[in-house]
Amino acid sequence: MAGRKLTEATAEIALRDPVMAELIETLGPPRLRSRRQPDAFAALVRAIAYQQLAGAAAAAIHGRFLALFDGELTPTAVLATPGRRIRQSGMSAAKAASIQDLATKTADGTVPLARLGRMSDDEIIRRLSEVRGIGRWTAEMFLIFQLGRLDVWPVDDLGVRKGYALAYDMAQLPTPKQLEILGDRFRPYRTVVAWYCWRAVPLARGDG
């Protein structure tokens, strides 16, 4: 995400909303560190590998999986690799099947990875959600951290819901449907608001 765009987005959000302005003053500029991978296929494979695992364990499994391909991770290479070998890297059977399905749908054009950057957020989410094991949340994280999209609002993310409730002193967490409506006023910069919601949770714990 370009620094200038983030700066402009943050300034605009602060003007629109005093609660966000206070969070921005406390936390400083958003540090939306990119998890950008060499290409979109590698990014999605990483996202699948990291699902429901702690960072260190996921990193170890992901590393062993990448070693199978000697730096040449492509859909063709995955399709030529038996599922048994993929599972031997530590991937569960479900994740191995997801990665193979991603490779299949990339190869047949269902998921046109080379063209994703020119597609709308909603279309990208729709296409990626056709892959086994990739849901809306994973697609949204791909939009934020791989493609650098500025207006992603992951209303199903528990951290965003908790952070919003803390920031706005809500007695209960907003439902995803409620949060969708609440976020409308921050278009087209909802990714930045999501980041401040994520950071509001450790801030409330005193972790800063």
mmCIF file of C-alpha atoms in Angstrom:
data_model
loop_
_atom_site.group_PDB
_atom_site.id
_atom_site.type_symbol
_atom_site.label_atom_id
_atom_site.label_comp_id
_atom_site.label_asym_id
_atom_site.label_seq_id
_atom_site.Cartn_x
_atom_site.Cartn_y
_atom_site.Cartn_z
ATOM 1 C CA MET A 1 0.000 0.000 0.000
ATOM 2 C CA ALA A 2 1.495 3.317 -1.030
ATOM 3 C CA GLY A 3 2.456 5.490 1.924
ATOM 4 C CA ARG A 4 0.921 8.636 0.457
ATOM 5 C CA LYS A 5 -2.444 6.965 -0.045
ATOM 6 C CA LEU A 6 -2.404 5.686 3.520
ATOM 7 C CA THR A 7 -1.589 9.163 4.802
ATOM 8 C CA GLU A 8 -4.432 10.695 2.818
ATOM 9 C CA ALA A 9 -6.853 8.000 3.958
ATOM 10 C CA THR A 10 -5.902 8.408 7.618
ATOM 11 C CA ALA A 11 -6.286 12.191 7.488
ATOM 12 C CA GLU A 12 -9.713 11.883 5.890
ATOM 13 C CA ILE A 13 -10.898 9.325 8.469
ATOM 14 C CA ALA A 14 -9.758 11.571 11.327
ATOM 15 C CA LEU A 15 -11.768 14.453 9.857
ATOM 16 C CA ARG A 16 -14.877 12.339 9.564
ATOM 17 C CA ASP A 17 -14.927 10.706 12.981
ATOM 18 C CA PRO A 18 -13.669 11.907 16.404
ATOM 19 C CA VAL A 19 -13.338 8.385 17.847
ATOM 20 C CA MET A 20 -11.098 7.308 14.992
ATOM 21 C CA ALA A 21 -9.227 10.608 15.265
ATOM 22 C CA GLU A 22 -8.386 9.771 18.892
ATOM 23 C CA LEU A 23 -7.228 6.273 17.973
ATOM 24 C CA ILE A 24 -5.091 7.678 15.177
ATOM 25 C CA GLU A 25 -3.504 10.182 17.554
ATOM 26 C CA THR A 26 -2.789 7.430 20.099
ATOM 27 C CA LEU A 27 -1.526 4.756 17.707
ATOM 28 C CA GLY A 28 0.088 6.893 15.048
ATOM 29 C CA PRO A 29 0.074 6.125 11.314
ATOM 30 C CA PRO A 30 -1.252 2.722 10.225
ATOM 31 C CA ARG A 31 1.463 0.094 9.902
ATOM 32 C CA LEU A 32 -0.186 -2.087 7.324
ATOM 33 C CA ARG A 33 2.843 -4.254 6.702
ATOM 34 C CA SER A 34 2.466 -6.112 3.469
ATOM 35 C CA ARG A 35 2.615 -9.905 3.541
ATOM 36 C CA ARG A 36 3.152 -9.709 -0.163
ATOM 37 C CA GLN A 37 4.379 -12.936 -1.705
ATOM 38 C CA PRO A 38 6.230 -13.276 -5.033
ATOM 39 C CA ASP A 39 2.933 -13.874 -6.825
ATOM 40 C CA ALA A 40 -0.757 -14.343 -6.137
ATOM 41 C CA PHE A 41 -0.598 -18.138 -6.250
ATOM 42 C CA ALA A 42 2.133 -18.210 -3.598
ATOM 43 C CA ALA A 43 0.138 -15.779 -1.456
ATOM 44 C CA LEU A 44 -2.967 -17.947 -1.531
ATOM 45 C CA VAL A 45 -1.003 -21.111 -0.797
ATOM 46 C CA ARG A 46 0.493 -19.346 2.220
ATOM 47 C CA ALA A 47 -2.962 -18.244 3.371
ATOM 48 C CA ILE A 48 -4.210 -21.837 3.223
ATOM 49 C CA ALA A 49 -1.130 -23.133 5.069
ATOM 50 C CA TYR A 50 -1.586 -20.622 7.893
ATOM 51 C CA GLN A 51 -5.296 -21.247 8.491
ATOM 52 C CA GLN A 52 -6.079 -22.252 12.104
ATOM 53 C CA LEU A 53 -2.414 -22.601 13.081
ATOM 54 C CA ALA A 54 -0.077 -20.595 15.298
ATOM 55 C CA GLY A 55 2.575 -18.615 13.442
ATOM 56 C CA ALA A 56 5.624 -20.770 14.211
ATOM 57 C CA ALA A 57 3.921 -24.074 13.402
ATOM 58 C CA ALA A 58 2.396 -22.672 10.212
ATOM 59 C CA ALA A 59 5.745 -21.217 9.121
ATOM 60 C CA ALA A 60 7.488 -24.577 9.606
ATOM 61 C CA ILE A 61 4.891 -26.475 7.594
ATOM 62 C CA HIS A 62 4.790 -23.812 4.906
ATOM 63 C CA GLY A 63 8.584 -23.923 4.650
ATOM 64 C CA ARG A 64 8.634 -27.704 4.241
ATOM 65 C CA PHE A 65 5.937 -27.457 1.603
ATOM 66 C CA LEU A 66 7.880 -24.837 -0.380
ATOM 67 C CA ALA A 67 10.990 -27.034 -0.205
ATOM 68 C CA LEU A 68 9.144 -29.633 -2.284
ATOM 69 C CA PHE A 69 9.258 -27.249 -5.237
ATOM 70 C CA ASP A 70 12.793 -25.867 -4.976
ATOM 71 C CA GLY A 71 11.671 -22.283 -5.564
ATOM 72 C CA GLU A 72 9.375 -23.169 -8.473
ATOM 73 C CA LEU A 73 5.946 -23.070 -6.851
ATOM 74 C CA THR A 74 3.455 -23.033 -9.717
ATOM 75 C CA PRO A 75 0.009 -24.543 -10.302
ATOM 76 C CA THR A 76 1.554 -26.982 -12.790
ATOM 77 C CA ALA A 77 4.152 -28.102 -10.253
ATOM 78 C CA VAL A 78 1.505 -28.636 -7.580
ATOM 79 C CA LEU A 79 -0.696 -30.650 -9.928
ATOM 80 C CA ALA A 80 2.286 -32.870 -10.749
ATOM 81 C CA THR A 81 2.912 -33.562 -7.052
ATOM 82 C CA PRO A 82 1.013 -36.432 -5.394
ATOM 83 C CA GLY A 83 -1.211 -35.427 -2.504
ATOM 84 C CA ARG A 84 0.714 -37.879 -0.330
ATOM 85 C CA ARG A 85 3.913 -35.843 -0.754
ATOM 86 C CA ILE A 86 2.106 -32.626 0.059
ATOM 87 C CA ARG A 87 0.707 -34.178 3.244
ATOM 88 C CA GLN A 88 4.193 -35.374 4.213
ATOM 89 C CA SER A 89 5.226 -31.714 4.514
ATOM 90 C CA GLY A 90 2.789 -31.461 7.422
ATOM 91 C CA MET A 91 -0.240 -30.189 5.562
ATOM 92 C CA SER A 92 -3.522 -31.716 6.674
ATOM 93 C CA ALA A 93 -5.481 -33.708 4.119
ATOM 94 C CA ALA A 94 -7.982 -30.832 3.894
ATOM 95 C CA LYS A 95 -5.269 -28.231 3.241
ATOM 96 C CA ALA A 96 -3.534 -30.456 0.695
ATOM 97 C CA ALA A 97 -6.866 -30.819 -1.109
ATOM 98 C CA SER A 98 -7.395 -27.041 -0.957
ATOM 99 C CA ILE A 99 -3.991 -26.313 -2.474
ATOM 100 C CA GLN A 100 -4.583 -28.866 -5.227
ATOM 101 C CA ASP A 101 -8.021 -27.367 -5.917
ATOM 102 C CA LEU A 102 -6.477 -23.890 -6.098
ATOM 103 C CA ALA A 103 -3.934 -25.192 -8.612
ATOM 104 C CA THR A 104 -6.686 -26.835 -10.670
ATOM 105 C CA LYS A 105 -8.909 -23.749 -10.710
ATOM 106 C CA THR A 106 -5.942 -21.524 -11.559
ATOM 107 C CA ALA A 107 -4.942 -23.775 -14.439
ATOM 108 C CA ASP A 108 -8.464 -23.937 -15.892
ATOM 109 C CA GLY A 109 -9.081 -20.198 -15.538
ATOM 110 C CA THR A 110 -11.755 -20.330 -12.839
ATOM 111 C CA VAL A 111 -9.392 -18.209 -10.738
ATOM 112 C CA PRO A 112 -7.576 -15.935 -13.232
ATOM 113 C CA LEU A 113 -4.656 -14.979 -11.003
ATOM 114 C CA ALA A 114 -2.879 -12.946 -13.680
ATOM 115 C CA ARG A 115 -5.932 -10.678 -14.004
ATOM 116 C CA LEU A 116 -6.982 -10.360 -10.368
ATOM 117 C CA GLY A 117 -5.294 -6.989 -9.948
ATOM 118 C CA ARG A 118 -7.648 -5.500 -12.554
ATOM 119 C CA MET A 119 -10.817 -6.948 -11.027
ATOM 120 C CA SER A 120 -13.164 -5.466 -8.426
ATOM 121 C CA ASP A 121 -12.961 -6.561 -4.793
ATOM 122 C CA ASP A 122 -16.338 -8.301 -4.971
ATOM 123 C CA GLU A 123 -15.417 -10.216 -8.115
ATOM 124 C CA ILE A 124 -12.111 -11.336 -6.603
ATOM 125 C CA ILE A 125 -13.899 -12.559 -3.470
ATOM 126 C CA ARG A 126 -16.435 -14.414 -5.604
ATOM 127 C CA ARG A 127 -13.774 -16.117 -7.693
ATOM 128 C CA LEU A 128 -11.533 -17.064 -4.784
ATOM 129 C CA SER A 129 -14.457 -18.390 -2.747
ATOM 130 C CA GLU A 130 -14.985 -21.030 -5.427
ATOM 131 C CA VAL A 131 -11.774 -22.699 -4.263
ATOM 132 C CA ARG A 132 -12.132 -25.375 -1.615
ATOM 133 C CA GLY A 133 -10.927 -24.026 1.736
ATOM 134 C CA ILE A 134 -10.910 -20.346 0.734
ATOM 135 C CA GLY A 135 -13.756 -18.366 2.251
ATOM 136 C CA ARG A 136 -14.609 -14.709 2.310
ATOM 137 C CA TRP A 137 -12.237 -13.887 5.188
ATOM 138 C CA THR A 138 -9.210 -15.441 3.460
ATOM 139 C CA ALA A 139 -10.101 -13.596 0.261
ATOM 140 C CA GLU A 140 -10.375 -10.316 2.181
ATOM 141 C CA MET A 141 -6.944 -10.796 3.784
ATOM 142 C CA PHE A 142 -5.569 -11.432 0.286
ATOM 143 C CA LEU A 143 -7.109 -8.165 -0.902
ATOM 144 C CA ILE A 144 -5.540 -6.250 1.991
ATOM 145 C CA PHE A 145 -2.093 -7.770 2.320
ATOM 146 C CA GLN A 146 -1.328 -8.991 -1.211
ATOM 147 C CA LEU A 147 -3.184 -6.519 -3.426
ATOM 148 C CA GLY A 148 -3.096 -3.516 -1.069
ATOM 149 C CA ARG A 149 -6.761 -2.633 -1.510
ATOM 150 C CA LEU A 150 -7.876 0.312 0.644
ATOM 151 C CA ASP A 151 -11.605 -0.316 1.006
ATOM 152 C CA VAL A 152 -11.869 -3.824 2.461
ATOM 153 C CA TRP A 153 -14.152 -4.187 5.484
ATOM 154 C CA PRO A 154 -13.876 -7.704 7.018
ATOM 155 C CA VAL A 155 -17.055 -7.662 9.089
ATOM 156 C CA ASP A 156 -16.763 -11.348 10.016
ATOM 157 C CA ASP A 157 -13.343 -10.824 11.599
ATOM 158 C CA LEU A 158 -13.672 -11.150 15.381
ATOM 159 C CA GLY A 159 -10.760 -8.757 15.970
ATOM 160 C CA VAL A 160 -12.396 -6.011 13.930
ATOM 161 C CA ARG A 161 -15.706 -6.519 15.719
ATOM 162 C CA LYS A 162 -14.048 -6.469 19.153
ATOM 163 C CA GLY A 163 -11.951 -3.428 18.315
ATOM 164 C CA TYR A 164 -14.926 -1.494 16.986
ATOM 165 C CA ALA A 165 -16.935 -2.288 20.133
ATOM 166 C CA LEU A 166 -14.059 -1.179 22.360
ATOM 167 C CA ALA A 167 -13.398 2.018 20.409
ATOM 168 C CA TYR A 168 -17.045 3.076 20.442
ATOM 169 C CA ASP A 169 -17.785 1.815 23.974
ATOM 170 C CA MET A 170 -20.457 -0.626 22.820
ATOM 171 C CA ALA A 171 -21.938 -3.004 25.398
ATOM 172 C CA GLN A 172 -22.033 -5.859 22.890
ATOM 173 C CA LEU A 173 -20.090 -6.759 19.791
ATOM 174 C CA PRO A 174 -21.754 -5.516 16.625
ATOM 175 C CA THR A 175 -23.022 -8.274 14.395
ATOM 176 C CA PRO A 176 -21.426 -8.537 10.960
ATOM 177 C CA LYS A 177 -24.595 -7.040 9.454
ATOM 178 C CA GLN A 178 -24.523 -4.123 11.898
ATOM 179 C CA LEU A 179 -20.825 -3.567 11.292
ATOM 180 C CA GLU A 180 -21.405 -3.483 7.544
ATOM 181 C CA ILE A 181 -23.739 -0.539 7.991
ATOM 182 C CA LEU A 182 -21.528 1.183 10.574
ATOM 183 C CA GLY A 183 -18.583 1.047 8.200
ATOM 184 C CA ASP A 184 -20.355 2.711 5.301
ATOM 185 C CA ARG A 185 -19.352 6.205 6.388
ATOM 186 C CA PHE A 186 -15.675 5.302 6.042
ATOM 187 C CA ARG A 187 -15.787 4.349 2.372
ATOM 188 C CA PRO A 188 -13.457 4.205 0.448
ATOM 189 C CA TYR A 189 -10.921 3.752 3.271
ATOM 190 C CA ARG A 190 -12.381 0.929 5.340
ATOM 191 C CA THR A 191 -9.163 -1.121 5.290
ATOM 192 C CA VAL A 192 -7.487 1.597 7.365
ATOM 193 C CA VAL A 193 -10.388 1.651 9.827
ATOM 194 C CA ALA A 194 -10.148 -2.144 10.112
ATOM 195 C CA TRP A 195 -6.456 -1.798 11.019
ATOM 196 C CA TYR A 196 -7.263 0.645 13.831
ATOM 197 C CA CYS A 197 -9.989 -1.708 15.076
ATOM 198 C CA TRP A 198 -7.461 -4.558 15.149
ATOM 199 C CA ARG A 199 -5.030 -2.396 17.102
ATOM 200 C CA ALA A 200 -7.712 -1.196 19.544
ATOM 201 C CA VAL A 201 -7.822 -4.676 21.118
ATOM 202 C CA PRO A 202 -4.193 -4.853 22.349
ATOM 203 C CA LEU A 203 -4.390 -1.139 23.210
ATOM 204 C CA ALA A 204 -7.287 -1.864 25.593
ATOM 205 C CA ARG A 205 -5.207 -4.643 27.183
ATOM 206 C CA GLY A 206 -2.366 -2.193 27.716
ATOM 207 C CA ASP A 207 -0.161 -3.749 25.025
ATOM 208 C CA GLY A 208 -0.170 -0.563 22.918
#
